[in-house]
Amino acid sequence: MVNVIKQLVSQEVVNQRSYGKGNKIQYITPHQTGNMGIGANAQMHANLQSNLNSRQASWHYQVDDRIAIQSFEDDVMCWAAGDGRGPGNTASIHIEMCINADGDYEQTINNGAALVKMLMDKYGLDRSRIKQHHDWSGKNCPAQLRAGYKGITWEDFLNKVDGVQVEENFGSPQPSPTQPKPVQSGNSIVDYLNAQGIDSSFKNRAKLAKQYGMNNYQGTAAQNIALLEKIKKGVSKKPSTKANLNVDGKWGKSTTRALQKALGTPVDGIISNQPKNSVTNAFYDGTIHFANGKQGSNVIIALQRLIGANPDGLMGPHTIRALQIYLGTVVDGVLSRPSLVVKEMQRRLNAGTFVK
């Protein structure tokens, strides 16, 4: 059974940030907060709601890698779907899953799935009643799941909901067996790591991938097979990807080359097939190659997957905004000449810490 902490908002907050009681509870809508800042966890978001969120928005639960906190009773019609008095706001329970940089993303997703399953069982709902924010108003939310961030897609999330066991402990990893299991044959890296008594979570597999020279690990089947082979063979760790950039906030070919190296895409200093807009016009040194802006660039797709943006390969305000969130700089979707967010990216590329 999922353990949920209640930190219910005051009646004044209910009055000012919801349509009040009357939720028909026909759907469950998981969201993602869009806030990658350090400390932007469930408690921070619960406190935000308790203190009357400055935004005209509200949601029932917030979940991170440790806890779930309930802010509004289930029968309150929260302002979370963007469809006014449509079914998103008036007939759905809303859950915000945190994406704070200091949290365990995969565990948060697991906890969100467990909470969804608990609410489904409580109200007799089936999988078809799990909706995205996008279904209600077209907003790109939950953005990271829709983009397959860290190898976890929306379909993976639904499968996690299906796989939740009634007796599962919320936020607690399964206890390790007292005796190691025999090593499994085949291509399952999870089985292999578990058999060796090694953490098989996505977070740890991503760390292992870095150690064995695999950039931009997304947890795909092909990557898992390749990583398992490297681990079994004891392949040497990758060389350093530290850059030696001038931290000037100017995104030109040298910065693009360093980014391509860090993300494991071809290194040529070119961001190809881009549209002309306020963002692409702010680049330096001919690193942008303009075209019809439909196909996009491999390095930008890799960047967007890393930072949780829509992986369309095209540079624009939405990608800059996600990059600003990822790096903890001012979030305005603007690429200045020079730019604070580019300076921070250059610093991290120099330190070899841009890819977390």
mmCIF file of N, CA and C in Angstrom, residues 38 48 156 322 345:
data_model
loop_
_atom_site.group_PDB
_atom_site.id
_atom_site.type_symbol
_atom_site.label_atom_id
_atom_site.label_comp_id
_atom_site.label_asym_id
_atom_site.label_seq_id
_atom_site.Cartn_x
_atom_site.Cartn_y
_atom_site.Cartn_z
ATOM 1 N N ILE A 38 17.892 22.365 -7.955
ATOM 2 C CA ILE A 38 18.263 21.653 -6.740
ATOM 3 C C ILE A 38 17.238 21.952 -5.654
ATOM 4 N N LEU A 48 4.860 25.219 -1.534
ATOM 5 C CA LEU A 48 4.422 26.226 -2.499
ATOM 6 C C LEU A 48 2.904 26.311 -2.526
ATOM 7 N N ASP A 156 6.449 3.213 -21.123
ATOM 8 C CA ASP A 156 7.165 2.564 -20.015
ATOM 9 C C ASP A 156 6.497 2.895 -18.683
ATOM 10 N N ALA A 322 14.648 24.803 -21.536
ATOM 11 C CA ALA A 322 14.981 23.537 -20.875
ATOM 12 C C ALA A 322 16.454 23.506 -20.467
ATOM 13 N N MET A 345 27.257 26.406 -19.456
ATOM 14 C CA MET A 345 27.484 25.187 -20.232
ATOM 15 C C MET A 345 28.974 25.026 -20.532
#
